[in-house]
Amino acid sequence: MATTSVTFDPSPSRAGAKGAKRARPTAPPGKPPRPWVVHALAWVAAGGLVLVLASGIDVETGSELRAPGGVAIFVGSLTGLVGMYLALLMVLLVSRIPAVERVLGQDGLVRWHKWLSPWPLSLIGLHAVFIVVGYAEAAKSGILQQIGTLVSSYPDMLAATVGLALMAFAGIVSIRAIRSRLRRETWWVIHLYLYLALALSFAHVLALGPSFVGHPLARILWSLAWLATAGSVICFRILLPIVRSLRYGLTVREVRAEGPGVVSVICAGRGVERMAISGGQFFEWRFLARDLWWQAHPYSVSALPRPPYLRLTVKTVGDHSAAVARLRPGTRVMVEGPYGAFTRHAQQRRRTVLIAGGIGLTALRSLLEDLPQASAPVVVVRVSKPDDFVFRSEVEALVRHRNGTVHEVVGGRSKVRFDAKVLATMVPDIRQRDVFVCGPIGFVEDVVAMAHRLGVHRSAIHYEEFGF
Ligand SMILES: Cc1cc2nc3c(=O)[nH]c(=O)nc-3n(C[C@H](O)[C@H](O)[C@H](O)COP(=O)(O)OP(=O)(O)OC[C@H]3O[C@@H](n4cnc5c(N)ncnc54)[C@H](O)[C@@H]3O)c2cc1C
């Protein structure tokens, strides 16, 4: 592990700065979420769906429906059109439009993306089946013969067929049982095929779709919607991270041991003082070292920025996190973010309870630093061994400053119980508090269930899961 003499002073900087001996430059606070933006966009998306349905139904005449294969072709066209529109929404959801991400968080967006994804894929699959059946009925030919005719003699159908095959492949791989067997990086690359599939399918919709043939306005609107979607992905997922990374100019300054298998990486950059970030947020980090440059992983900031320094803290669980512990000072760093709605902006009540499972302490540590003094936080830390409670002195200082309390639950799961009864004893007024939970997925699910059982309102439960 490399060490140099960097002074990263973890004592309170923003909300806890009162009483500090000397003024320290701080980064601006993170931007607050504006829920109305998401409500407005949801209405636009719903309006778009109505428009798409109307345009798909309106173009069919009675005689076309009564002709051989007419009903199947109508159903096929409509399912294709709606499927492509839902695919557009699915892509938009993961384009990480900052104003939307700030409200829903990356995990919220991914949840919606996952919830939506079976619909476009199934509808597009149904579209292919109904169109082949309908065209075969109309031409009085066999199914296989009709597939051959469609692919070989209709404009842009070969590309669309390749697109359909890619979509089917990506869809099958995304099934939980299959996905869980793949490395995340493999799954991610396969998932990218969906973008290629949609690009390949685009032209045949305009060339053959009844809603577009002879309807120039509809063609223009559809093309604009897809251009805007592709533009959002390119802008927010590629260009913005590159521009921000160049502006921040981050490099690794120090890798510091914090506990068993846990290191903090302290980065420095010339633009950190302009970084608007809330405690609890995370970046997708790309370390430009030989084995790491090709993958970005999410790690929370474990403290608010101390310009020119920024700190992340990583527990070794696999290849990437192990390699992070071996980073050398001087390694350049690219970041995408900050992301996440697990921030003080989510707070609904005056007082809070913060519950961390293991390395979930990282996000809770920076969130705690960002909470107002009146939040009187009760911090509950669940770890297997006493040494796993990293940042103990920092957490205790931050809690003391806010007149809160710290509880430790130490020991293996089979030996030391942590359930709703224990939680209620530690936080008797939990129903009057916001509950922030962070840690591995299973831990977060358990604690969220406990909070529900203890009567905490849904809107007051906020969580960040360290996994996918
Ligand atoms: C929002 C968020 C914030 C996080 N913050 C921290 C943090 O501050 N400190 C910390 O130590 N860990 C954090 N994690 C977890 C961290 O991202 C994973 O431990 C790390 O990516 C594991 O990669 P690996 O190659 O070492 O291990 P692998 O063996 O590849 O993965 C181990 C497990 O980590 C999860 N994981 C792997 N890659 C990713 C990815 N790209 N996105 C999401 N989950 C992944 C999966 O659940 C996987 O099963 C965070 C995760 C998320 C989603």
Short mmCIF file of C-alpha atoms and ligand atoms in Angstrom, two decimals:
data_model
loop_
_atom_site.label_atom_id
_atom_site.label_comp_id
_atom_site.label_asym_id
_atom_site.label_seq_id
_atom_site.Cartn_x
_atom_site.Cartn_y
_atom_site.Cartn_z
CA MET A 1 0.00 0.00 0.00
CA ALA A 2 1.41 3.38 -1.00
CA THR A 3 1.54 6.23 1.46
CA THR A 4 2.58 9.86 1.15
CA SER A 5 2.13 12.67 3.61
CA VAL A 6 -1.27 14.07 2.69
CA THR A 7 -3.24 16.03 5.22
CA PHE A 8 -6.85 14.97 4.79
CA ASP A 9 -8.43 16.37 7.88
CA PRO A 10 -11.67 14.44 8.45
CA SER A 11 -12.99 16.73 11.18
CA PRO A 12 -16.41 18.29 10.42
CA SER A 13 -16.37 20.73 7.51
CA ARG A 14 -19.82 21.96 6.47
CA ALA A 15 -22.72 21.60 8.86
CA GLY A 16 -20.35 20.82 11.70
CA ALA A 17 -17.93 23.66 11.03
CA LYS A 18 -19.23 25.69 13.96
CA GLY A 19 -16.45 26.18 16.44
CA ALA A 20 -13.72 25.08 14.02
CA LYS A 21 -10.44 26.84 14.71
CA ARG A 22 -9.82 28.12 11.19
CA ALA A 23 -11.87 28.57 8.07
CA ARG A 24 -11.36 25.84 5.51
CA PRO A 25 -12.38 26.05 1.85
CA THR A 26 -15.46 23.91 1.30
CA ALA A 27 -17.14 22.67 -1.86
CA PRO A 28 -20.65 24.00 -2.58
CA PRO A 29 -23.57 21.98 -1.16
CA GLY A 30 -25.24 19.43 -3.43
CA LYS A 31 -28.13 20.63 -5.56
CA PRO A 32 -31.58 19.97 -4.04
CA PRO A 33 -33.94 17.67 -5.96
CA ARG A 34 -36.95 19.23 -7.68
CA PRO A 35 -39.71 16.59 -7.69
CA TRP A 36 -41.92 18.70 -9.98
CA VAL A 37 -39.47 18.05 -12.84
CA VAL A 38 -40.10 14.31 -12.54
CA HIS A 39 -43.89 14.81 -12.23
CA ALA A 40 -43.86 16.99 -15.37
CA LEU A 41 -41.77 14.47 -17.32
CA ALA A 42 -44.05 11.63 -16.18
CA TRP A 43 -47.03 13.51 -17.63
CA VAL A 44 -45.13 14.10 -20.90
CA ALA A 45 -44.28 10.37 -21.06
CA ALA A 46 -47.92 9.41 -20.41
CA GLY A 47 -49.09 11.94 -23.03
CA GLY A 48 -46.62 10.43 -25.50
CA LEU A 49 -48.05 6.96 -24.88
CA VAL A 50 -51.59 8.18 -25.53
CA LEU A 51 -50.41 9.87 -28.75
CA VAL A 52 -48.61 6.72 -29.90
CA LEU A 53 -51.68 4.55 -29.19
CA ALA A 54 -53.96 7.01 -30.96
CA SER A 55 -51.73 7.21 -34.02
CA GLY A 56 -51.48 3.39 -34.18
CA ILE A 57 -55.28 2.91 -33.96
CA ASP A 58 -56.25 5.87 -36.15
CA VAL A 59 -54.40 4.73 -39.30
CA GLU A 60 -56.30 1.45 -39.65
CA THR A 61 -59.37 1.48 -41.85
CA GLY A 62 -62.25 -0.99 -41.55
CA SER A 63 -61.48 -2.57 -44.93
CA GLU A 64 -57.82 -3.13 -43.98
CA LEU A 65 -58.95 -4.88 -40.80
CA ARG A 66 -61.38 -7.12 -42.69
CA ALA A 67 -58.80 -8.14 -45.30
CA PRO A 68 -56.96 -11.49 -44.82
CA GLY A 69 -54.38 -11.08 -42.07
CA GLY A 70 -55.73 -7.59 -41.32
CA VAL A 71 -56.30 -8.09 -37.58
CA ALA A 72 -52.92 -9.75 -37.04
CA ILE A 73 -51.13 -6.99 -38.97
CA PHE A 74 -52.99 -4.33 -36.97
CA VAL A 75 -52.10 -5.97 -33.62
CA GLY A 76 -48.53 -6.48 -34.84
CA SER A 77 -48.12 -2.83 -35.87
CA LEU A 78 -49.62 -1.53 -32.63
CA THR A 79 -47.56 -3.77 -30.35
CA GLY A 80 -44.41 -2.82 -32.31
CA LEU A 81 -45.12 0.88 -32.06
CA VAL A 82 -45.94 0.81 -28.33
CA GLY A 83 -43.00 -1.55 -27.68
CA MET A 84 -40.57 0.84 -29.36
CA TYR A 85 -42.01 3.79 -27.44
CA LEU A 86 -41.60 1.95 -24.12
CA ALA A 87 -38.04 1.01 -25.18
CA LEU A 88 -37.38 4.72 -25.66
CA LEU A 89 -38.61 5.43 -22.11
CA MET A 90 -36.48 2.55 -20.83
CA VAL A 91 -33.36 4.09 -22.37
CA LEU A 92 -34.27 7.55 -21.10
CA LEU A 93 -34.58 6.18 -17.56
CA VAL A 94 -30.93 5.11 -17.54
CA SER A 95 -29.57 8.13 -19.41
CA ARG A 96 -29.06 9.71 -15.97
CA ILE A 97 -30.59 13.10 -16.71
CA PRO A 98 -29.23 14.97 -13.66
CA ALA A 99 -32.53 16.68 -12.69
CA VAL A 100 -34.30 13.30 -12.71
CA GLU A 101 -31.46 11.41 -11.03
CA ARG A 102 -31.43 13.87 -8.15
CA VAL A 103 -35.08 13.03 -7.38
CA LEU A 104 -35.19 9.28 -7.98
CA GLY A 105 -31.54 8.34 -7.40
CA GLN A 106 -29.69 5.89 -9.60
CA ASP A 107 -31.20 2.91 -7.80
CA GLY A 108 -34.71 4.34 -8.27
CA LEU A 109 -34.09 4.86 -11.98
CA VAL A 110 -32.69 1.35 -12.36
CA ARG A 111 -35.71 -0.05 -10.48
CA TRP A 112 -38.09 1.70 -12.90
CA HIS A 113 -35.93 0.58 -15.85
CA LYS A 114 -36.08 -3.04 -14.64
CA TRP A 115 -39.82 -2.83 -13.97
CA LEU A 116 -40.47 -1.47 -17.45
CA SER A 117 -38.07 -3.66 -19.42
CA PRO A 118 -40.20 -6.85 -19.81
CA TRP A 119 -42.93 -4.79 -21.51
CA PRO A 120 -41.06 -3.41 -24.54
CA LEU A 121 -39.21 -6.69 -25.04
CA SER A 122 -42.42 -8.76 -24.94
CA LEU A 123 -44.38 -6.31 -27.08
CA ILE A 124 -41.63 -6.21 -29.71
CA GLY A 125 -41.52 -10.03 -29.66
CA LEU A 126 -45.32 -10.15 -30.12
CA HIS A 127 -45.02 -7.59 -32.92
CA ALA A 128 -42.67 -9.91 -34.84
CA VAL A 129 -44.99 -12.90 -34.38
CA PHE A 130 -48.21 -11.08 -35.37
CA ILE A 131 -46.63 -9.36 -38.38
CA VAL A 132 -45.26 -12.64 -39.76
CA VAL A 133 -48.61 -14.40 -39.19
CA GLY A 134 -50.59 -11.49 -40.69
CA TYR A 135 -48.38 -11.13 -43.77
CA ALA A 136 -48.44 -14.91 -44.28
CA GLU A 137 -52.26 -14.91 -44.12
CA ALA A 138 -52.43 -11.98 -46.53
CA ALA A 139 -50.01 -13.60 -48.99
CA LYS A 140 -51.48 -17.09 -48.39
CA SER A 141 -47.97 -18.40 -47.83
CA GLY A 142 -46.23 -20.46 -45.14
CA ILE A 143 -44.70 -18.87 -42.05
CA LEU A 144 -41.09 -19.73 -42.90
CA GLN A 145 -41.51 -18.59 -46.50
CA GLN A 146 -42.97 -15.32 -45.22
CA ILE A 147 -40.07 -14.76 -42.84
CA GLY A 148 -37.70 -15.20 -45.80
CA THR A 149 -39.69 -12.74 -47.92
CA LEU A 150 -39.89 -10.14 -45.14
CA VAL A 151 -36.18 -10.29 -44.36
CA SER A 152 -34.97 -10.34 -47.97
CA SER A 153 -37.30 -7.96 -49.78
CA TYR A 154 -38.70 -5.40 -47.31
CA PRO A 155 -36.64 -2.24 -46.64
CA ASP A 156 -34.45 -2.27 -43.50
CA MET A 157 -35.90 -5.60 -42.36
CA LEU A 158 -32.56 -7.44 -42.27
CA ALA A 159 -31.15 -4.90 -39.80
CA ALA A 160 -34.38 -5.03 -37.76
CA THR A 161 -34.20 -8.84 -37.61
CA VAL A 162 -30.61 -8.70 -36.32
CA GLY A 163 -31.84 -6.09 -33.81
CA LEU A 164 -34.65 -8.42 -32.69
CA ALA A 165 -32.19 -11.28 -32.18
CA LEU A 166 -29.90 -9.05 -30.10
CA MET A 167 -32.85 -7.84 -28.04
CA ALA A 168 -33.97 -11.40 -27.37
CA PHE A 169 -30.41 -12.34 -26.33
CA ALA A 170 -30.04 -9.33 -23.99
CA GLY A 171 -33.54 -9.95 -22.61
CA ILE A 172 -32.81 -13.60 -21.82
CA VAL A 173 -29.47 -12.73 -20.20
CA SER A 174 -31.22 -10.14 -18.02
CA ILE A 175 -33.40 -12.82 -16.40
CA ARG A 176 -32.35 -12.81 -12.75
CA ALA A 177 -31.38 -16.50 -12.58
CA ILE A 178 -29.05 -16.15 -15.58
CA ARG A 179 -27.73 -12.68 -14.77
CA SER A 180 -26.72 -13.65 -11.24
CA ARG A 181 -24.31 -16.24 -12.72
CA LEU A 182 -22.50 -13.68 -14.86
CA ARG A 183 -19.77 -11.24 -13.87
CA ARG A 184 -21.26 -7.76 -13.70
CA GLU A 185 -18.92 -6.53 -16.45
CA THR A 186 -20.00 -9.35 -18.81
CA TRP A 187 -23.65 -8.65 -18.15
CA TRP A 188 -23.07 -4.93 -18.71
CA VAL A 189 -21.43 -5.44 -22.12
CA ILE A 190 -24.26 -7.76 -23.23
CA HIS A 191 -26.76 -5.22 -21.95
CA LEU A 192 -25.18 -2.64 -24.28
CA TYR A 193 -26.39 -4.77 -27.21
CA LEU A 194 -29.85 -3.40 -26.47
CA TYR A 195 -28.73 0.05 -27.61
CA LEU A 196 -27.36 -1.46 -30.83
CA ALA A 197 -30.58 -3.44 -31.29
CA LEU A 198 -32.73 -0.33 -30.99
CA ALA A 199 -30.52 1.58 -33.43
CA LEU A 200 -30.80 -1.29 -35.95
CA SER A 201 -34.59 -1.37 -35.59
CA PHE A 202 -35.14 2.35 -35.97
CA ALA A 203 -35.15 2.59 -39.80
CA HIS A 204 -37.71 -0.19 -40.44
CA VAL A 205 -40.24 1.52 -38.16
CA LEU A 206 -40.17 4.66 -40.31
CA ALA A 207 -40.03 2.73 -43.60
CA LEU A 208 -42.88 0.30 -42.86
CA GLY A 209 -44.89 1.52 -39.86
CA PRO A 210 -48.45 2.43 -40.90
CA SER A 211 -48.33 5.41 -38.53
CA PHE A 212 -45.36 6.87 -40.41
CA VAL A 213 -45.75 5.94 -44.09
CA GLY A 214 -47.31 9.02 -45.69
CA HIS A 215 -47.37 10.92 -42.35
CA PRO A 216 -44.41 13.33 -42.43
CA LEU A 217 -45.29 15.07 -39.15
CA ALA A 218 -45.39 11.76 -37.27
CA ARG A 219 -42.01 10.81 -38.84
CA ILE A 220 -40.49 14.10 -37.69
CA LEU A 221 -41.85 13.80 -34.10
CA TRP A 222 -40.75 10.17 -33.78
CA SER A 223 -37.27 10.96 -35.13
CA LEU A 224 -36.93 13.94 -32.79
CA ALA A 225 -37.94 11.85 -29.77
CA TRP A 226 -35.29 9.24 -30.60
CA LEU A 227 -32.66 11.89 -31.38
CA ALA A 228 -33.33 13.52 -28.00
CA THR A 229 -33.04 10.13 -26.28
CA ALA A 230 -29.76 9.25 -28.02
CA GLY A 231 -28.54 12.80 -27.29
CA SER A 232 -29.33 12.39 -23.56
CA VAL A 233 -27.34 9.16 -23.37
CA ILE A 234 -24.36 10.63 -25.22
CA CYS A 235 -24.50 13.89 -23.29
CA PHE A 236 -25.09 12.65 -19.72
CA ARG A 237 -23.33 9.28 -19.78
CA ILE A 238 -20.35 10.07 -21.99
CA LEU A 239 -19.64 13.76 -22.59
CA LEU A 240 -20.56 15.18 -19.17
CA PRO A 241 -18.39 12.68 -17.22
CA ILE A 242 -15.45 13.35 -19.58
CA VAL A 243 -15.81 17.13 -19.28
CA ARG A 244 -16.21 16.97 -15.48
CA SER A 245 -13.29 14.59 -15.07
CA LEU A 246 -11.05 16.87 -17.13
CA ARG A 247 -12.22 19.85 -15.09
CA TYR A 248 -11.61 18.14 -11.73
CA GLY A 249 -8.26 16.67 -12.81
CA LEU A 250 -8.33 14.12 -9.98
CA THR A 251 -5.34 11.97 -9.14
CA VAL A 252 -4.75 9.50 -6.31
CA ARG A 253 -2.70 11.10 -3.52
CA GLU A 254 -2.78 8.45 -0.85
CA VAL A 255 -4.17 5.01 -0.09
CA ARG A 256 -4.70 4.69 3.65
CA ALA A 257 -5.63 1.57 5.66
CA GLU A 258 -8.78 2.09 7.75
CA GLY A 259 -9.53 -1.41 9.04
CA PRO A 260 -9.37 -5.07 8.06
CA GLY A 261 -9.61 -5.14 4.24
CA VAL A 262 -10.73 -1.51 4.11
CA VAL A 263 -8.77 1.38 2.59
CA SER A 264 -9.48 5.03 1.99
CA VAL A 265 -8.33 6.51 -1.29
CA ILE A 266 -7.64 10.19 -1.05
CA CYS A 267 -7.79 11.95 -4.38
CA ALA A 268 -6.79 15.54 -5.10
CA GLY A 269 -7.87 17.76 -7.95
CA ARG A 270 -7.85 21.34 -9.02
CA GLY A 271 -11.65 21.58 -9.44
CA VAL A 272 -12.82 19.94 -6.19
CA GLU A 273 -13.81 23.31 -4.73
CA ARG A 274 -16.48 23.57 -7.46
CA MET A 275 -17.85 20.07 -6.89
CA ALA A 276 -21.46 20.35 -5.67
CA ILE A 277 -22.02 17.18 -3.70
CA SER A 278 -24.27 16.04 -0.87
CA GLY A 279 -23.18 13.66 1.87
CA GLY A 280 -24.34 10.12 1.07
CA GLN A 281 -23.81 10.47 -2.68
CA PHE A 282 -21.47 8.35 -4.77
CA PHE A 283 -19.49 8.48 -7.98
CA GLU A 284 -18.77 5.85 -10.59
CA TRP A 285 -14.98 5.78 -10.29
CA ARG A 286 -12.65 4.90 -13.15
CA PHE A 287 -9.02 4.63 -12.12
CA LEU A 288 -6.74 5.01 -15.12
CA ALA A 289 -4.38 2.21 -14.10
CA ARG A 290 -3.41 -0.66 -16.40
CA ASP A 291 -5.98 -3.22 -15.22
CA LEU A 292 -8.72 -0.86 -14.13
CA TRP A 293 -9.23 1.83 -16.79
CA TRP A 294 -11.92 -0.15 -18.61
CA GLN A 295 -14.33 -0.48 -15.69
CA ALA A 296 -16.13 2.05 -13.48
CA HIS A 297 -17.47 1.02 -10.07
CA PRO A 298 -19.73 2.89 -7.64
CA TYR A 299 -18.18 4.01 -4.35
CA SER A 300 -19.68 6.61 -2.01
CA VAL A 301 -17.73 9.59 -0.79
CA SER A 302 -16.89 8.84 2.83
CA ALA A 303 -16.52 12.52 3.75
CA LEU A 304 -17.61 15.81 2.24
CA PRO A 305 -14.92 17.23 -0.05
CA ARG A 306 -12.02 19.07 1.61
CA PRO A 307 -10.71 20.97 -1.42
CA PRO A 308 -8.43 19.91 -2.99
CA TYR A 309 -9.16 16.48 -1.48
CA LEU A 310 -11.93 13.97 -1.97
CA ARG A 311 -12.13 10.66 -0.08
CA LEU A 312 -13.66 7.32 -0.94
CA THR A 313 -13.40 4.22 1.23
CA VAL A 314 -13.42 0.72 -0.17
CA LYS A 315 -13.78 -2.76 1.30
CA THR A 316 -12.13 -5.58 -0.61
CA VAL A 317 -14.78 -7.98 -1.89
CA GLY A 318 -13.57 -8.85 -5.40
CA ASP A 319 -11.16 -7.94 -8.23
CA HIS A 320 -11.86 -4.23 -8.50
CA SER A 321 -11.99 -3.39 -4.83
CA ALA A 322 -8.81 -5.42 -4.24
CA ALA A 323 -7.02 -3.53 -7.03
CA VAL A 324 -8.15 -0.19 -5.54
CA ALA A 325 -6.14 -1.01 -2.41
CA ARG A 326 -3.02 -1.33 -4.62
CA LEU A 327 -3.47 2.01 -6.43
CA ARG A 328 -0.34 4.13 -6.69
CA PRO A 329 -0.20 7.85 -5.95
CA GLY A 330 -0.37 9.80 -9.18
CA THR A 331 -2.94 7.48 -10.82
CA ARG A 332 -5.40 9.59 -12.76
CA VAL A 333 -9.08 9.26 -11.90
CA MET A 334 -12.24 9.83 -13.92
CA VAL A 335 -15.59 10.19 -12.18
CA GLU A 336 -19.20 10.02 -13.26
CA GLY A 337 -21.63 11.69 -10.87
CA PRO A 338 -22.26 12.62 -8.14
CA TYR A 339 -25.28 10.36 -8.07
CA GLY A 340 -27.82 9.30 -5.49
CA ALA A 341 -30.87 10.58 -3.65
CA PHE A 342 -29.67 9.18 -0.33
CA THR A 343 -28.99 12.67 1.03
CA ARG A 344 -30.16 15.17 3.61
CA HIS A 345 -32.61 16.46 0.98
CA ALA A 346 -34.68 13.31 1.54
CA GLN A 347 -35.22 14.25 5.19
CA GLN A 348 -38.92 14.60 6.11
CA ARG A 349 -38.68 14.86 9.91
CA ARG A 350 -36.47 16.91 12.18
CA ARG A 351 -34.69 13.98 13.82
CA THR A 352 -33.01 11.00 12.21
CA VAL A 353 -31.76 7.49 12.76
CA LEU A 354 -28.88 6.24 10.61
CA ILE A 355 -28.29 2.49 10.36
CA ALA A 356 -25.16 1.09 8.71
CA GLY A 357 -24.31 -2.50 7.88
CA GLY A 358 -20.52 -3.00 7.57
CA ILE A 359 -19.01 -0.92 4.80
CA GLY A 360 -22.34 0.95 4.43
CA LEU A 361 -20.69 3.22 6.99
CA THR A 362 -18.98 5.12 4.15
CA ALA A 363 -22.15 6.74 2.82
CA LEU A 364 -23.60 7.18 6.31
CA ARG A 365 -20.41 8.91 7.48
CA SER A 366 -20.64 11.61 4.77
CA LEU A 367 -24.43 11.88 5.15
CA LEU A 368 -24.02 12.41 8.88
CA GLU A 369 -21.56 15.21 8.21
CA ASP A 370 -24.14 16.92 6.01
CA LEU A 371 -27.07 16.65 8.47
CA PRO A 372 -28.14 19.71 10.45
CA GLN A 373 -27.34 19.88 14.13
CA ALA A 374 -31.03 19.58 15.05
CA SER A 375 -31.20 16.13 13.49
CA ALA A 376 -30.03 14.61 16.83
CA PRO A 377 -29.05 11.41 15.01
CA VAL A 378 -29.16 7.98 16.54
CA VAL A 379 -26.48 6.04 14.67
CA VAL A 380 -26.66 2.24 14.72
CA VAL A 381 -23.63 0.41 13.38
CA ARG A 382 -23.93 -3.33 12.66
CA VAL A 383 -20.54 -5.03 12.20
CA SER A 384 -19.12 -8.52 12.63
CA LYS A 385 -15.98 -7.48 14.54
CA PRO A 386 -15.14 -4.34 16.54
CA ASP A 387 -12.37 -3.42 14.01
CA ASP A 388 -14.94 -3.34 11.20
CA PHE A 389 -16.36 -0.15 12.68
CA VAL A 390 -14.20 2.13 10.52
CA PHE A 391 -14.29 5.88 11.19
CA ARG A 392 -15.36 5.22 14.77
CA SER A 393 -13.78 8.42 16.13
CA GLU A 394 -15.05 10.51 13.18
CA VAL A 395 -18.58 9.18 13.58
CA GLU A 396 -18.51 9.74 17.35
CA ALA A 397 -17.31 13.34 16.89
CA LEU A 398 -19.98 14.09 14.29
CA VAL A 399 -22.71 12.55 16.45
CA ARG A 400 -21.52 14.38 19.58
CA HIS A 401 -21.67 17.66 17.70
CA ARG A 402 -25.33 16.95 16.87
CA ASN A 403 -26.30 15.74 20.36
CA GLY A 404 -26.95 12.26 19.06
CA THR A 405 -26.03 8.76 20.23
CA VAL A 406 -24.14 5.82 18.74
CA HIS A 407 -25.09 2.17 19.19
CA GLU A 408 -22.90 -0.71 18.10
CA VAL A 409 -24.20 -4.17 17.32
CA VAL A 410 -21.08 -6.32 17.13
CA GLY A 411 -20.91 -10.04 16.35
CA GLY A 412 -21.88 -12.65 13.80
CA ARG A 413 -25.48 -12.78 12.63
CA SER A 414 -26.09 -16.20 14.19
CA LYS A 415 -24.77 -15.02 17.56
CA VAL A 416 -25.94 -11.42 17.94
CA ARG A 417 -29.54 -10.59 17.23
CA PHE A 418 -30.49 -7.38 15.44
CA ASP A 419 -34.23 -7.26 14.86
CA ALA A 420 -37.19 -4.90 15.22
CA LYS A 421 -37.31 -5.43 19.00
CA VAL A 422 -33.64 -4.51 19.44
CA LEU A 423 -34.03 -1.51 17.13
CA ALA A 424 -37.10 -0.29 19.03
CA THR A 425 -35.13 -0.43 22.28
CA MET A 426 -32.32 1.64 20.78
CA VAL A 427 -34.64 4.16 19.12
CA PRO A 428 -37.95 4.27 21.03
CA ASP A 429 -39.14 7.31 19.04
CA ILE A 430 -38.24 5.78 15.65
CA ARG A 431 -41.70 6.63 14.23
CA GLN A 432 -40.96 10.32 14.64
CA ARG A 433 -37.63 10.06 12.80
CA ASP A 434 -36.32 9.66 9.28
CA VAL A 435 -34.64 6.28 8.90
CA PHE A 436 -31.53 6.17 6.65
CA VAL A 437 -30.17 2.68 5.99
CA CYS A 438 -27.06 1.71 4.04
CA GLY A 439 -25.16 -1.52 3.51
CA PRO A 440 -25.27 -4.82 1.62
CA ILE A 441 -28.59 -5.64 -0.11
CA GLY A 442 -29.80 -8.31 2.37
CA PHE A 443 -29.03 -6.11 5.35
CA VAL A 444 -30.87 -3.12 3.87
CA GLU A 445 -33.92 -5.25 3.02
CA ASP A 446 -34.07 -6.60 6.58
CA VAL A 447 -33.79 -3.17 8.20
CA VAL A 448 -36.34 -1.61 5.86
CA ALA A 449 -38.76 -4.43 6.79
CA MET A 450 -38.04 -3.79 10.51
CA ALA A 451 -38.75 -0.07 10.10
CA HIS A 452 -42.07 -0.86 8.40
CA ARG A 453 -42.92 -3.25 11.22
CA LEU A 454 -42.19 -0.53 13.77
CA GLY A 455 -44.64 1.77 12.01
CA VAL A 456 -42.24 4.18 10.27
CA HIS A 457 -44.00 5.78 7.32
CA ARG A 458 -42.74 4.72 3.87
CA SER A 459 -41.83 8.30 2.98
CA ALA A 460 -39.49 8.49 5.99
CA ILE A 461 -37.46 5.37 5.06
CA HIS A 462 -34.46 6.08 2.81
CA TYR A 463 -31.88 3.53 1.78
CA GLU A 464 -28.84 2.88 -0.39
CA GLU A 465 -27.95 -0.70 -1.26
CA PHE A 466 -24.31 -1.57 -1.98
CA GLY A 467 -24.96 -4.04 -4.78
CA PHE A 468 -27.14 -4.54 -7.81
C1 LIG B 1 -24.46 3.17 -4.81
C2 LIG B 1 -23.33 2.29 -4.35
C3 LIG B 1 -22.37 2.79 -3.51
C4 LIG B 1 -21.32 1.99 -3.05
N1 LIG B 1 -20.40 2.49 -2.20
C5 LIG B 1 -19.41 1.71 -1.73
C6 LIG B 1 -18.42 2.21 -0.84
O1 LIG B 1 -18.43 3.39 -0.47
N2 LIG B 1 -17.45 1.38 -0.42
C7 LIG B 1 -17.39 0.06 -0.81
O2 LIG B 1 -16.49 -0.65 -0.40
N3 LIG B 1 -18.32 -0.45 -1.66
C8 LIG B 1 -19.31 0.34 -2.13
N4 LIG B 1 -20.24 -0.18 -3.01
C9 LIG B 1 -20.11 -1.57 -3.44
C10 LIG B 1 -19.04 -1.65 -4.52
O3 LIG B 1 -19.47 -0.98 -5.68
C11 LIG B 1 -18.74 -3.11 -4.86
O4 LIG B 1 -18.30 -3.75 -3.69
C12 LIG B 1 -17.66 -3.20 -5.89
O5 LIG B 1 -18.10 -2.64 -7.10
C13 LIG B 1 -17.30 -4.66 -6.04
O6 LIG B 1 -16.54 -4.87 -7.22
P1 LIG B 1 -15.44 -6.01 -7.22
O7 LIG B 1 -14.93 -6.19 -8.62
O8 LIG B 1 -14.42 -5.76 -6.17
O9 LIG B 1 -16.21 -7.30 -6.74
P2 LIG B 1 -17.15 -8.28 -7.54
O10 LIG B 1 -16.79 -9.65 -7.11
O11 LIG B 1 -17.15 -7.96 -9.00
O12 LIG B 1 -18.58 -7.87 -6.99
C14 LIG B 1 -18.99 -8.17 -5.67
C15 LIG B 1 -20.40 -7.63 -5.51
O13 LIG B 1 -20.37 -6.20 -5.60
C16 LIG B 1 -21.48 -5.71 -6.34
N5 LIG B 1 -20.98 -4.99 -7.53
C17 LIG B 1 -19.95 -5.32 -8.33
N6 LIG B 1 -19.79 -4.41 -9.30
C18 LIG B 1 -20.76 -3.49 -9.12
C19 LIG B 1 -21.15 -2.32 -9.82
N7 LIG B 1 -20.47 -1.88 -10.88
N8 LIG B 1 -22.24 -1.66 -9.38
C20 LIG B 1 -22.91 -2.06 -8.31
N9 LIG B 1 -22.59 -3.15 -7.60
C21 LIG B 1 -21.54 -3.86 -7.99
C22 LIG B 1 -22.31 -6.91 -6.73
O14 LIG B 1 -23.34 -7.07 -5.76
C23 LIG B 1 -21.38 -8.06 -6.64
O15 LIG B 1 -22.03 -9.24 -6.30
C24 LIG B 1 -21.27 0.63 -3.48
C25 LIG B 1 -22.24 0.12 -4.35
C26 LIG B 1 -23.26 0.93 -4.77
C27 LIG B 1 -24.30 0.37 -5.71
#
